[in-house]
Structures are given as structure tokens and as C-alpha cells.
Coordinates of C-alpha atoms in Angstrom, one line a residue:
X58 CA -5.5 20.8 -3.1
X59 CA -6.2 20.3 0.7
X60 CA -5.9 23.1 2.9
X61 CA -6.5 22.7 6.7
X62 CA -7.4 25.5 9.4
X63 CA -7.9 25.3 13.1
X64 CA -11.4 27.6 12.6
X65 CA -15.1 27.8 13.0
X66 CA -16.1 26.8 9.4
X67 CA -19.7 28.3 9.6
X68 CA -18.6 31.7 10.0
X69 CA -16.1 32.6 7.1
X70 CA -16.5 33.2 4.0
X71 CA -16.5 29.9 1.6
X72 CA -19.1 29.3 -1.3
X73 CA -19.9 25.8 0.1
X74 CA -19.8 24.0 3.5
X75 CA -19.8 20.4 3.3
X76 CA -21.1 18.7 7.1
X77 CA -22.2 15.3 8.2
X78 CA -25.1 14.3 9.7
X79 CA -25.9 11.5 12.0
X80 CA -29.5 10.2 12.6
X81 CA -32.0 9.4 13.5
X82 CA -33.3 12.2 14.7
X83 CA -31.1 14.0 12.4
X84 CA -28.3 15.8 14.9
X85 CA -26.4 18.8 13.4
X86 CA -22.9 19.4 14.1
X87 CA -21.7 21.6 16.8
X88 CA -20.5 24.0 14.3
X89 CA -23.6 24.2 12.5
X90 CA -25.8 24.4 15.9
X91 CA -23.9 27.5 16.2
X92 CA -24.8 28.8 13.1
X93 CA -28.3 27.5 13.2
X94 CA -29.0 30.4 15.8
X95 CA -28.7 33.0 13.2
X96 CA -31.2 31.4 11.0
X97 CA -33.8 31.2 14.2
X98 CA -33.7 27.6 14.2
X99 CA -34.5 26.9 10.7
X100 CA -32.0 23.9 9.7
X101 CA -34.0 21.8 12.7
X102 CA -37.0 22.3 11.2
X103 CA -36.0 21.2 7.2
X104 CA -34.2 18.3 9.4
X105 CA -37.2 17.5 11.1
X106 CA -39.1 17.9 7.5
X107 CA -36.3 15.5 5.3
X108 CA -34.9 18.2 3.6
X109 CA -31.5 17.2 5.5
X110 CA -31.1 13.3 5.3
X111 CA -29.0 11.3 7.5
X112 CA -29.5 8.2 5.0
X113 CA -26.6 6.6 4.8
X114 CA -24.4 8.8 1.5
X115 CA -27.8 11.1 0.9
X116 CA -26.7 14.1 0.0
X117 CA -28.8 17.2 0.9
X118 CA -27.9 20.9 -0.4
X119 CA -29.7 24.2 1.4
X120 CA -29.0 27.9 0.2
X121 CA -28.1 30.1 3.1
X122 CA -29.8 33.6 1.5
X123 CA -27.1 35.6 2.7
X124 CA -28.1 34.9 6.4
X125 CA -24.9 32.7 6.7
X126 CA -21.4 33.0 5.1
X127 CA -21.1 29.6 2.9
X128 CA -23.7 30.5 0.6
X129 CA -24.5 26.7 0.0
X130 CA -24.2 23.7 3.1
X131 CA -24.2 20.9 2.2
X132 CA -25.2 17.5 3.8
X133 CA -23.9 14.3 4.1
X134 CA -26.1 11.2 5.4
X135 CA -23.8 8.9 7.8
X136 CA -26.8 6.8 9.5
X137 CA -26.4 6.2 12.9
X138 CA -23.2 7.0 14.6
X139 CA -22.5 4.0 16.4
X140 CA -22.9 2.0 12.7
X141 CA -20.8 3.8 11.0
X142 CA -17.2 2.0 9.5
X143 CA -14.2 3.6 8.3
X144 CA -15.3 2.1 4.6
X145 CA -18.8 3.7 4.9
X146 CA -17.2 6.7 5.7
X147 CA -15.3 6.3 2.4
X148 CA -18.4 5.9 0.4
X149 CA -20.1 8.7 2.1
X150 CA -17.0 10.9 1.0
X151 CA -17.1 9.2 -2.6
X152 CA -21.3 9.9 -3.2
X153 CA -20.3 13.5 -2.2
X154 CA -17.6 14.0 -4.1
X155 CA -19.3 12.3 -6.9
X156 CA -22.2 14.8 -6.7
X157 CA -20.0 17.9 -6.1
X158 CA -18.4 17.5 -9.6
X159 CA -21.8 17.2 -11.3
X160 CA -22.7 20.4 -9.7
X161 CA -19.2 21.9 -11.6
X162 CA -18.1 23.4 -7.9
X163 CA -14.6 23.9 -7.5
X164 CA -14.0 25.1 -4.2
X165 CA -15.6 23.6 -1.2
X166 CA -15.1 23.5 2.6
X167 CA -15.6 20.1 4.7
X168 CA -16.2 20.6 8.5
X169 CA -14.1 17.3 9.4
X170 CA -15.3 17.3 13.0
X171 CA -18.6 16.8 11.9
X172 CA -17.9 12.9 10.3
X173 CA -16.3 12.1 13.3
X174 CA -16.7 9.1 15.9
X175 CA -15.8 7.1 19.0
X176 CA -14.2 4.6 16.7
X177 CA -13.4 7.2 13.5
X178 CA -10.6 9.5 15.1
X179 CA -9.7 13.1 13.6
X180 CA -6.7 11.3 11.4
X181 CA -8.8 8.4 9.8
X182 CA -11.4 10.5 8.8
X183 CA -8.6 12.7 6.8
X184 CA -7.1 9.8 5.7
X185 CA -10.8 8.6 4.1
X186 CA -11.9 12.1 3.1
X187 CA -8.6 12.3 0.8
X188 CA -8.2 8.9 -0.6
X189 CA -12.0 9.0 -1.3
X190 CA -12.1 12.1 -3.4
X191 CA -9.2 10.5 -5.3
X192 CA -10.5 7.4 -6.1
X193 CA -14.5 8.8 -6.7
X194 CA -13.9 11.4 -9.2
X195 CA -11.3 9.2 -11.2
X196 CA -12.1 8.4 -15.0
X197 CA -10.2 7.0 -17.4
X198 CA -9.9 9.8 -20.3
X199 CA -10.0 7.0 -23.4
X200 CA -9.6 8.4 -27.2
X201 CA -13.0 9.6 -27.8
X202 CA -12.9 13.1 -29.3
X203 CA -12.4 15.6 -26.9
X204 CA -15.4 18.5 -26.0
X205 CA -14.5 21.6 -26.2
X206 CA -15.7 22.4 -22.8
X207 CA -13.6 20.4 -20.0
X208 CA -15.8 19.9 -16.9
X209 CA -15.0 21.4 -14.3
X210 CA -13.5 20.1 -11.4
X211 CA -13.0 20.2 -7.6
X212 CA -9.5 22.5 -7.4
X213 CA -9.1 23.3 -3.6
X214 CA -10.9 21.6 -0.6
X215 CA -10.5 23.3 3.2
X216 CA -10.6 21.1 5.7
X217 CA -11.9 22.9 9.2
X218 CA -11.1 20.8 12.6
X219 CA -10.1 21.5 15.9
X220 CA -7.8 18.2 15.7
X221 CA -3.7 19.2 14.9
X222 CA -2.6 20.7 12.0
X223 CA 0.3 19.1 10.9
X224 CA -1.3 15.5 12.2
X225 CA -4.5 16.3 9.9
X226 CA -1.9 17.7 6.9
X227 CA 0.0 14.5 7.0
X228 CA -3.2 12.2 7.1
X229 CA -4.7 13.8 4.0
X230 CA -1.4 13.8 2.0
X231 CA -0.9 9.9 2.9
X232 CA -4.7 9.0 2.0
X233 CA -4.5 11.0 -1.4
X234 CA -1.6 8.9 -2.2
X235 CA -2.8 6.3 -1.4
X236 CA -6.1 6.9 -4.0
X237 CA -3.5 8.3 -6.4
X238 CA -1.3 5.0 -6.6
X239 CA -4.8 2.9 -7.1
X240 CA -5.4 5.4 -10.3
X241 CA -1.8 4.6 -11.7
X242 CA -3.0 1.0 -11.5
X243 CA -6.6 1.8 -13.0
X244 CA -5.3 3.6 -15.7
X245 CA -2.6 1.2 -16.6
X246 CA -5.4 -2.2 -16.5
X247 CA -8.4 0.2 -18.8
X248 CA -5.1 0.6 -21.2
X249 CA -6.0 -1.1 -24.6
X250 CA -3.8 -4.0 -25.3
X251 CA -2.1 -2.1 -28.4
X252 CA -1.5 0.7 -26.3
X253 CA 0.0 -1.2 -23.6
X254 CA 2.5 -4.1 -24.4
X255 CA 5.2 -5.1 -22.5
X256 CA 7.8 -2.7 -23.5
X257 CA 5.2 0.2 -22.8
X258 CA 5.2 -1.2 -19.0
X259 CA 8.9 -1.8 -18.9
X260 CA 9.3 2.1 -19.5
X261 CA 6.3 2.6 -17.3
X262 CA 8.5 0.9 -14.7
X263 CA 11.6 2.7 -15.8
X264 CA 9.6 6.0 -15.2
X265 CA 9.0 5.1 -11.8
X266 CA 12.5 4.0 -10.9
X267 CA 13.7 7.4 -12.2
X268 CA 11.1 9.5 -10.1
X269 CA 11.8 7.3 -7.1
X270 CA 15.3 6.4 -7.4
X271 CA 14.5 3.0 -7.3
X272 CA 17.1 0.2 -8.5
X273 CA 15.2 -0.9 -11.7
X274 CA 16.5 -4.1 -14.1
X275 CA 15.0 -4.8 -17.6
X276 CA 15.4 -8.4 -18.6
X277 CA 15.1 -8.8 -22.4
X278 CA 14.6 -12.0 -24.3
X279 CA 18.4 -13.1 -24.7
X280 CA 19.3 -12.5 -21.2
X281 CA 16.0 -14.9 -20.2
X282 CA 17.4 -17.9 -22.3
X283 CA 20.6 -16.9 -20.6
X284 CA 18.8 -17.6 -17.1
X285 CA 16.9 -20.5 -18.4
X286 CA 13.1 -18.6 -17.8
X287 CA 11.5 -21.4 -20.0
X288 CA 8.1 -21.0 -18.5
X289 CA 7.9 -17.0 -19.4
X290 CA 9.6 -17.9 -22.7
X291 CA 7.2 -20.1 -23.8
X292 CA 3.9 -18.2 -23.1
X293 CA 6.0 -15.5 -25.5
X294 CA 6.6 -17.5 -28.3
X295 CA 3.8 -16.5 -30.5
X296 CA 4.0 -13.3 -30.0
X297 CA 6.1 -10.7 -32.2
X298 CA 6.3 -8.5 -29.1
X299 CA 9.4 -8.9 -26.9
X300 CA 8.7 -10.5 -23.3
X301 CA 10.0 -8.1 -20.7
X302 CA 11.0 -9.2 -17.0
X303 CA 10.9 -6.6 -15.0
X304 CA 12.6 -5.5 -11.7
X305 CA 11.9 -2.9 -9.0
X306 CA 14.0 -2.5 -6.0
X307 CA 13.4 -0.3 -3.1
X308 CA 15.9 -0.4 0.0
X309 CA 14.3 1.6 3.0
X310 CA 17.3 -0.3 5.6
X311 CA 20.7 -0.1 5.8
X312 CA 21.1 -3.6 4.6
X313 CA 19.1 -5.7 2.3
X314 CA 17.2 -8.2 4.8
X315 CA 13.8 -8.6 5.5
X316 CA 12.6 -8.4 1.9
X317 CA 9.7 -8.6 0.6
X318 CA 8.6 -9.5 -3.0
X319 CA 6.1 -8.2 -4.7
X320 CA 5.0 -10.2 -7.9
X321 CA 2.2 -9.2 -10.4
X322 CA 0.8 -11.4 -13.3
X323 CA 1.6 -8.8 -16.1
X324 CA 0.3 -10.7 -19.4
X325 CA -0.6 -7.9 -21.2
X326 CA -3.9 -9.4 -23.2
X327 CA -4.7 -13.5 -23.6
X328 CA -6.1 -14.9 -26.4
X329 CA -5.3 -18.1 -24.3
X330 CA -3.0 -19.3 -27.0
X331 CA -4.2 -22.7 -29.0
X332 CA -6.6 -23.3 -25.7
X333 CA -8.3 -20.7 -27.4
X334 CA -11.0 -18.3 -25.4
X335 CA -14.5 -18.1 -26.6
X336 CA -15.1 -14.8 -28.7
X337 CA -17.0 -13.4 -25.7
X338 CA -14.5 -14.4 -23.2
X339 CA -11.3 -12.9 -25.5
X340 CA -12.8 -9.4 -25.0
X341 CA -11.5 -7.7 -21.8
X342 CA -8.4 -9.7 -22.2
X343 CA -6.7 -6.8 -22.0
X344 CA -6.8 -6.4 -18.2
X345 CA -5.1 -9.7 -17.6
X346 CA -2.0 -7.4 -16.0
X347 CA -3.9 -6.3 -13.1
X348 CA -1.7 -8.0 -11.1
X349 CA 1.6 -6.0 -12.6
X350 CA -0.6 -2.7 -12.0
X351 CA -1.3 -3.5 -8.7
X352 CA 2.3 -3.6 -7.9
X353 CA 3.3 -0.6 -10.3
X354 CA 0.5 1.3 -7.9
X355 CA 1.7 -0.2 -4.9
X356 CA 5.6 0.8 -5.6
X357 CA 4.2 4.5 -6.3
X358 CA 2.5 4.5 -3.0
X359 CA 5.8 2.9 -1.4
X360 CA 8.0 6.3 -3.7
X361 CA 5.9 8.8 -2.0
X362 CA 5.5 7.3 1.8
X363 CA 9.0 5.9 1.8
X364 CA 8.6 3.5 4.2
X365 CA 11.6 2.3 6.3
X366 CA 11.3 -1.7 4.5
X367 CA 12.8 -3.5 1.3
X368 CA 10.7 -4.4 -1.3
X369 CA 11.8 -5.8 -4.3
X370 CA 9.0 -6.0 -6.9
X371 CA 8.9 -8.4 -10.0
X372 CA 6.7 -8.5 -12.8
X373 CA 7.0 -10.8 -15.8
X374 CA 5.1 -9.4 -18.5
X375 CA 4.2 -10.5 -22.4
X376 CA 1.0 -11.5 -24.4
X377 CA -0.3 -14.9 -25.0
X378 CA -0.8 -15.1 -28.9
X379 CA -1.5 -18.0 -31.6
X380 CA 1.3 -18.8 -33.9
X381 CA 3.0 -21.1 -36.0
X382 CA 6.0 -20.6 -32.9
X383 CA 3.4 -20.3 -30.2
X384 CA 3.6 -23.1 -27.2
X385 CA 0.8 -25.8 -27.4
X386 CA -0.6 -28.3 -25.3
X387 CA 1.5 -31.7 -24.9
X388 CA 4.8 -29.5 -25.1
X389 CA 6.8 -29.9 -21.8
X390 CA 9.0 -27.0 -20.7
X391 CA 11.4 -25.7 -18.4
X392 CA 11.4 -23.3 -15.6
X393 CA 14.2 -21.1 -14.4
X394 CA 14.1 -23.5 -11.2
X395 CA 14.9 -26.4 -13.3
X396 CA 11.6 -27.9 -12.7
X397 CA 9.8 -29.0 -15.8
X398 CA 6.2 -28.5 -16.8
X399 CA 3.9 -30.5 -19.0
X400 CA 1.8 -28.1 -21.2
X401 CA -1.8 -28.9 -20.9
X402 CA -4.1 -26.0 -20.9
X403 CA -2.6 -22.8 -23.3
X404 CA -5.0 -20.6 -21.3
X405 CA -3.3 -21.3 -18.1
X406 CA -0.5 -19.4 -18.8
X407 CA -0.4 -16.5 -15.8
X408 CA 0.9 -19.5 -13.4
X409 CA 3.5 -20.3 -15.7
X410 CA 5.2 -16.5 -16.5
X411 CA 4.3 -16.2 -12.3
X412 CA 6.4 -19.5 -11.5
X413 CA 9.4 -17.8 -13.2
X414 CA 8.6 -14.7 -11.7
X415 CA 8.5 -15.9 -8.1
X416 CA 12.3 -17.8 -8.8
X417 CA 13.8 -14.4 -9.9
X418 CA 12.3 -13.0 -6.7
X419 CA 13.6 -15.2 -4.4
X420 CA 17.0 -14.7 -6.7
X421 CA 17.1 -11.2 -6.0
X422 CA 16.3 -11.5 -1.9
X423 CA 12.5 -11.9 -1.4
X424 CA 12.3 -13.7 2.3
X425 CA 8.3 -13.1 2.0
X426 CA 6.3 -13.4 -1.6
X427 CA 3.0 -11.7 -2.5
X428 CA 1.8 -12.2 -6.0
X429 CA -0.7 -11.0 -7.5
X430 CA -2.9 -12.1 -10.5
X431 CA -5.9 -11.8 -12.7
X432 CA -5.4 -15.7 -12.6
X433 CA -8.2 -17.8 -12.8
X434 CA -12.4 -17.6 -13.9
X435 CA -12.3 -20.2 -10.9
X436 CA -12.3 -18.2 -8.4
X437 CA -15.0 -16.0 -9.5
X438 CA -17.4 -18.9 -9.4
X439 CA -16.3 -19.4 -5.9
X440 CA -16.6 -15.9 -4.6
X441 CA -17.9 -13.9 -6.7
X442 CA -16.8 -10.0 -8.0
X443 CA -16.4 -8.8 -4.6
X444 CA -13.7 -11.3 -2.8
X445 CA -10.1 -11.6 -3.7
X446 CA -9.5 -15.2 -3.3
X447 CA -6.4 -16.4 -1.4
X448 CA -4.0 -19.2 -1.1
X449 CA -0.7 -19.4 1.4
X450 CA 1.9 -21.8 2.7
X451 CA 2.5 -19.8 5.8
X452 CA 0.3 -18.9 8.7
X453 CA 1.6 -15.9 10.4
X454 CA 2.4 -14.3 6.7
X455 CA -1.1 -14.7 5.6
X456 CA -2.1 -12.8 8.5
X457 CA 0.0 -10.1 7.7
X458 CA -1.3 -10.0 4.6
X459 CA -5.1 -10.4 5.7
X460 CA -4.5 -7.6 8.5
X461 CA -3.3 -5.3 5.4
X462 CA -6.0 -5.9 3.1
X463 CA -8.6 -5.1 5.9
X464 CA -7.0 -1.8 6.6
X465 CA -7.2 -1.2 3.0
X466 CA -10.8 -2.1 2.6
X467 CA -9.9 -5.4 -0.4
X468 CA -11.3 -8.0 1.2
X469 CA -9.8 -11.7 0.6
X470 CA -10.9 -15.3 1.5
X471 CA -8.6 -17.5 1.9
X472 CA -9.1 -21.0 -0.4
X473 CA -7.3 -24.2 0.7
X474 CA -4.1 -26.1 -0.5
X475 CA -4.1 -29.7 0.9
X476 CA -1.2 -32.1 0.2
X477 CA -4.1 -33.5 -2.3
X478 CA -3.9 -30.3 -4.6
X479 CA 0.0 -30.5 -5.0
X480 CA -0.3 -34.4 -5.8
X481 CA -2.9 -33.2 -8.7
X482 CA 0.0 -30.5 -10.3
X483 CA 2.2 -33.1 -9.5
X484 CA 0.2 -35.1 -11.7
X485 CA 2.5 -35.5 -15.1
X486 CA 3.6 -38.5 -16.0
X487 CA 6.3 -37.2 -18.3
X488 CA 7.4 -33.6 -16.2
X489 CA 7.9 -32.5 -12.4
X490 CA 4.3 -30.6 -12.7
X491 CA 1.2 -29.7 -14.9
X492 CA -0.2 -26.4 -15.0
X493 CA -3.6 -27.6 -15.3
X494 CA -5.0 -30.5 -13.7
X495 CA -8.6 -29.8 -14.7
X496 CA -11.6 -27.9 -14.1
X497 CA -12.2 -29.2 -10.2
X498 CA -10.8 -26.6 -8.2
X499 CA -9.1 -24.5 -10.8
X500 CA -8.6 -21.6 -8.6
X501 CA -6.6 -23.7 -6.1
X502 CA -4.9 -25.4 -8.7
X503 CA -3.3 -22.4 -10.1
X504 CA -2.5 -21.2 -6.2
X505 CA -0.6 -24.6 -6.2
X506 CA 1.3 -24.8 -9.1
X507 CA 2.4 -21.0 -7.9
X508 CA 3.2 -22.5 -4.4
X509 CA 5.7 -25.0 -6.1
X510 CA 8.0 -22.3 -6.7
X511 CA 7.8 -20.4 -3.8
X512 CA 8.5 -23.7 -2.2
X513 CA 9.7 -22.8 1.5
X514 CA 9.6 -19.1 1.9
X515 CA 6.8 -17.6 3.2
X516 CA 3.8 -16.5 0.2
X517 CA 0.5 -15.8 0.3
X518 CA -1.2 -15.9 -3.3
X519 CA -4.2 -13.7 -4.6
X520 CA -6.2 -14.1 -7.0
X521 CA -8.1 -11.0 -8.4
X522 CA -9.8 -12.2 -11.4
X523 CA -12.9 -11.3 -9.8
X524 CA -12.1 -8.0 -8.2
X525 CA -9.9 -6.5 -11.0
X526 CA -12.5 -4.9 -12.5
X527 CA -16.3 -3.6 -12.1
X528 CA -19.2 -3.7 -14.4
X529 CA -20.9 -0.9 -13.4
X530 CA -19.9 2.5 -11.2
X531 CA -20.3 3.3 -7.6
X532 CA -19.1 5.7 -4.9
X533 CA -15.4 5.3 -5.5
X534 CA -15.2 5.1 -9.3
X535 CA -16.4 4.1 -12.2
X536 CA -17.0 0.6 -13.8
X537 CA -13.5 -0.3 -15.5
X538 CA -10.6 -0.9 -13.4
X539 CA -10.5 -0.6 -9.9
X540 CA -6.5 -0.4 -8.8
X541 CA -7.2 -3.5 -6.5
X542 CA -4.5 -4.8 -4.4
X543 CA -2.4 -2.1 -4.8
X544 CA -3.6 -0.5 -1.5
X545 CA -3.3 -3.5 0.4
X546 CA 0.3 -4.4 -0.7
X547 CA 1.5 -0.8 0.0
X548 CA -0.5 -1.1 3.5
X549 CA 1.9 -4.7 4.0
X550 CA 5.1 -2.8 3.1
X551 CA 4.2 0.1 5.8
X552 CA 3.2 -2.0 8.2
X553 CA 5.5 -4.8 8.2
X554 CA 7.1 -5.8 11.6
X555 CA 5.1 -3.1 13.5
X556 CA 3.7 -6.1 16.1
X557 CA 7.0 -7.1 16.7
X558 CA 8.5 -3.2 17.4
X559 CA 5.1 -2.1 19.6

């Protein structure tokens, strides 16, 4: 797929030579300067013209007529140099490689010296140019009838620098995986609910564990009454699918310390049980597991990069249907931690499956929890479809976490828990807690009742109700799933502990 040389890209022979362009005036690269000489000046003058924009992710083509060896360059608008960000650069890369697949090109050379800055080194603009093309040109394949006629698509990409070799080879291999772990997660949230129920993701899991050699453990239904998981349990009881609770382990030390848990909301659609959704607000239920894809894509990332930490990743996973055996409100439950839970809201059911969830991690070793979860419309009203809302009981962990999800471009805002919220799930009058003390708040609410199970060990919650999905495409995929989280847990995992080593 990538290919990098150490070689003037504007004299050899490629069919199209991909360069950016900084403004305003419009400055060509170095390489391209060169090469401008042999066509008497010409690509300052169609600068000068607007035939070559620097607008930020404009794209500009030119034919060469012979006079140069790419036959086609190709321009990418960065704006001005000094405002450009690693996650503009991103989008730049996405809006071309978006345009280079409608043009049916399949082999294309990228002049990486060219997108370069004071603050963009050699390395992250490799690492954006290959996560960038993965997560741009994704689409989810869905069971319409195939064409005949496949599009075609990008096959081979030639990255020209002067920067190291193996130091740019290494970038662009980490940065595809990184895209390629986010389309694992994408795929798995656009999967219809009958298509995807909670044995599918247990073998999904098991998949991984073989290609990885990770430990993996399947808990089915008996051995969960065994353990006394009466909050996962009871969001499967109306359901003729079998709940799964499933296990990930990955040791990257000699000993199994410092671990951190990974745990993903993985209901695989809600009807929201006898607290019934509204018939527009059932449909799309079926990505209510983005939190269990986020850490499926996260532990793929974590296979390939291998990272010297442990993670052990937990994902409790069912549907939440209507039956004469299905859970109702008033009904009063029990947790694997022993704490019991009056039943009020059917539809709040992603906190309780997460509470057991977050006990089997700490069961298995987790000294630091992440989990993830398409958990509440709440936190949509507060922030909108762009911010991953976020809840914590420890300040140097959430800024871990933070630091990681910056890197990774998924931004977060952290919400509040005040000693106020836990009296509220505290609330019951009849059980320890309540999963749903009512509508003020919600999105904390459900953080809370989370953070009563993770008790003292460190855990930041997220809450990606909003961010999930998108309604409509743009430079780094289309609307549908977007794989969120998944970068920014991976990102954690790698670098974990690297303030304390430096």
C-alpha cells in the first residue's frame, strides 16, 4: 500500500503527484519550484490566477502535457502555514483522498515534504496521511445488490521525503492501523441488530484473541448466575438471545500489574424494554454497542502495535427486549457486587449490564477503568454531536485519559459528579441504588450510578451517545458509524506511564 523513497518526486515517472500548498500568496513546494522551471514558470501564474488553491482541503488538478513526468499534479489547499493543526491536516488528506477515488486513480504519489510544518514534523504528517486515507475512503458495504462494476480504488501510494526511511515506514504503518482499528469498530456499530447479536460479537472477540493471542473468556448465561451478575441478567431476560460476557486479556509485562480495563456498553439493540422508546427513537437502536466496538477496535490497534502495557478488556453484551420474562420497572435486583438496584427506568439499562461489567474488571485486575457507552440522550442535549461527554472519580487518570483523546482528535468535556448526584442514585428507599433518578441531569446520573461500582479505583467514564454516529459525511467518512473512542483508548494503552519514564 505505502511505499516510501528518499527522491525528487517531480522528476520520475508516476501518473499523479499529490503536493500541498500553503497561502496566501499561494507558495509551491521546493520540489515543485524545481519543476516549475521546466514549464517557464507556468504553475505561478495558474497560482496567481486560482487555478491552484490554498483554501483550506481545495483540491486543484493541472495536466502536465508531457512537459513534466507525473502526467497529473495535484493540489492540496492547507491555508496558511502557521494555522495549520495536525487534525486539519487530517481533513486535508481525507478531502483528497475522498476526491482521488471519485476520479477511479489507483496509483498516486504524495510529496510529504510539501504538508510539512514548524509544528507538523516529517513523522506526524505520515502518521495523518495514512490514518486519513483509511478512515476517508471507508464505507460500509450493506446487502444492497452488488454492481457488476467495483469502483476502483486507490491500490499503491508513494510517499517522496527527504525525512528517514524506516522512521517514515513505521509512522505510516502505525497511522493506518490506527484508521484500520476505527473501521473494525464502524463496521461492527452500522451491523444490523439481526446480524449482530451477542454471540456474533463473542466470536467476533474470539477472532481477535486467535489472531492476537490474546487470553479471551466467554461467560455464558449459567456461569453468570454462578457469579451472581444480576444486573446483566436482568436486562437479558426478555430476550431469546443468550447474554454473553466477554473477556479480553492482553499482557505486554512480565507480570500482571498496572492494568488497565477497558469496558464497552455492548447492548446489541434497545427497544428500552417496558420503558418503551418512541417508534422514532427505537430506530438506530442498533448502534447502542458502540461502546463494545470501540474497545473491539481499540484491542486490534493494541494486536498490531503491541504495546509494552496490560489491558484487560470487558464487554457485557445482550439486547434489551419486551417479554412476558423481561425486567420491569419496580423490580429490584442484584449486582455481582452485592449491591442491589431498584428498577425504575427499563431504558436505562447500559448502566446496569456496565455496573456488572466494571466488577468483573476489577475481578480480573483492572487498577484503572475506562468505559465506554452509547449511554444516555442526556448528554447529547448537553454537548451536542461533536463532544464525548465525561465523568471521573480521579484527577490525574482523567488527564490521562483527556491527554489521549487529544492526540487522537475525540474530543471530551468533562461533566460533574458532586456528592449531590450519588445521594440522588442513592435515592431508593427499598435498594442500595436506582438507576434512574429522573430526567435532571441524566447524563451525570448514569456516570454516577457507573461510578458506584468502580468505587475506589481510578475511572473516567464516557459517554458517546452523541459522537457514536454522524448524520451526514465529511472528510473522514461517511455518515454511519464513526469508530469513536477506539483511537483514543488505544492512544491511553500506548501511552500510559510515559511522563513518569521521560
Amino acid at each position: 500500500m505505502f511505499i516510501v523513497k528518499n527522491e525528487d518526486p517531480s522528476v520520475l515517472a508516476s501518473p499523479v503527484l499529490v503536493t500541498g500548498v500553503f497561502g496566501h500568496p499561494v507558495t509551491l513546494s521546493a520540489n515543485l519550484s524545481e519543476g516549475d522551471k521546466l514549464l517557464n514558470g507556468k504553475l505561478q501564474e495558474l497560482a496567481k490566477l486560482g487555478d491552484v488553491s490554498a483554501k483550506k482541503k481545495e483540491i486543484s488538478y493541472l495536466h502536465t502535457l508531457g512537459l513534466l513526468k507525473p502526467e497529473r499534479l495535484v493540489f492540496v489547499g492547507l491555508g496558511k502555514q502557521k494555522d495549520l493543526t495536525f487534525e486539519g491536516l487530517k481533513e486535508a488528506f481525507g478531502a483528497l483522498f475522498q476526491s482521488m477515488e471519485k476520479k477511479g486513480w489507483t496509483h498516486i504519489a504524495i510529496d510529504l515534504d510539501s504538508f510539512l510544518t514548524a509544528t507538523i514534523p516529517s513523522e506526524e504528517a505520515a502518521f495523518a496521511l495514512s490514518e486519513a486515507y483509511a478512515l476517508s475512503t471507508y464505507q460500509f458495504e450493506g446487502y444492497k445488490k452488488r454492481k457488476n462494476e467495483q469502483p476502483r480504488q486507490i491500490e499503491e501510494i508513494t510517499v517522496y521525503t527527504a525525512s528517514d526511511q524506516v522512521s517514515i515506514e513505521s509512522a505510516l504503518f502505525v497511522g493506518h492501523t490506527y484508521g484500520k482499528g476505527t473501521n473494525s469498530a464502524r463496521n461492527l456499530v452500522n451491523l444490523p441488530g439481526n446480524m449482530l447479536t451477542a454471540t456474533d460479537m463473542a466470536n467476533y472477540a474470539q477472532g481477535l484473541a486467535e489472531k492476537y493471542q490474546f487470553e479471551c473468556e466467554i461467560l455464558e448465561k449459567s456461569e453468570m448466575e454462578e457469579l451472581g451478575m444480576g444486573a446483566l441478567l436482568a436486562v437479558n431476560q426478555g430476550s431469546t438471545e443468550p447474554p454473553k460476557m466477554i473477556v479480553l486479556k492482553y499482557q505486554g509485562k512480565d507480570t500482571w500489574t498496572d492494568v488497565i480495563g477497558l469496558v464497552g456498553k455492548g447492548i446489541t439493540f434497545d427497544t428500552g424494554g417496558y420503558s418503551i422508546k418512541t417508534k422514532a427513537g427505537i430506530v438506530g437502536m442498533k448502534t447502542d454497542m458502540g461502546g463494545a466496538a470501540a474497545v473491539l477496535g481499540a484491542m486490534e490497534i493494541i494486536g498490531e502495535l503491541k504495546p509494552e502495557q496490560n489491558v484487560v478488556a470487558v464487554i457485557p453484551s445482550t439486547d434489551n427486549m419486551i417479554s412476558g420474562n423481561a425486567f420491569k420497572p419496580d423490580d429490584v435486583i442484584v449486582s455481582m457486587s452485592g449491591k442491589t438496584i431498584e428498577v425504575l427506568n427499563t431504558d436505562a439499562e447500559g448502566r446496569l449490564v456496565l455496573a456488572d461489567a466494571v466488577t468483573y474488571a476489577k475481578h480480573h485486575g483492572a487498577e484503572y477503568l475506562v468505559d465506554v457507552a452509547t449511554l444516555t440522550g442526556g448528554v447529547i442535549t448537553a454537548l451536542g454531536m461533536e463532544m464525548t461527554g465525561a465523568m471521573t472519580n480521579d484527577e490525574q487518570w482523567f488527564e490521562e485519559v483527556l491527554l489521549a483523546s487529544e492526540e487522537a482528535g475525540e474530543p471530551m468535556w468533562r461533566l460533574p459528579i458532586t456528592e449531590k448526584d450519588k445521594a440522588r442514585v442513592r435515592g431508593s428507599k427499598i435498594a442500595d441504588l436506582n438507576n434512574s433518578p429522573g430526567a435532571e441531569g441524566h447524563a451525570i446520573m448514569g456516570g454516577a450510578f457507573v461510578g458506584e461500582f468502580a468505587e475506589d479505583t481510578p475511572w473516567v467514564h464516557l459517554d458517546i451517545a452523541g459522537t457514536s454516529t454522524r448524520r451526514s459525511a465529511y472528510e473522514l467518512g461517511p455518515s454511519g458509524a464513526t469508530g469513536v473512542m477506539a483511537r483514543t483508548l488505544a492512544t491511553l494503552v500506548e501511552r500510559f506511564g510515559l511522563e513518569e519514564t521521560e
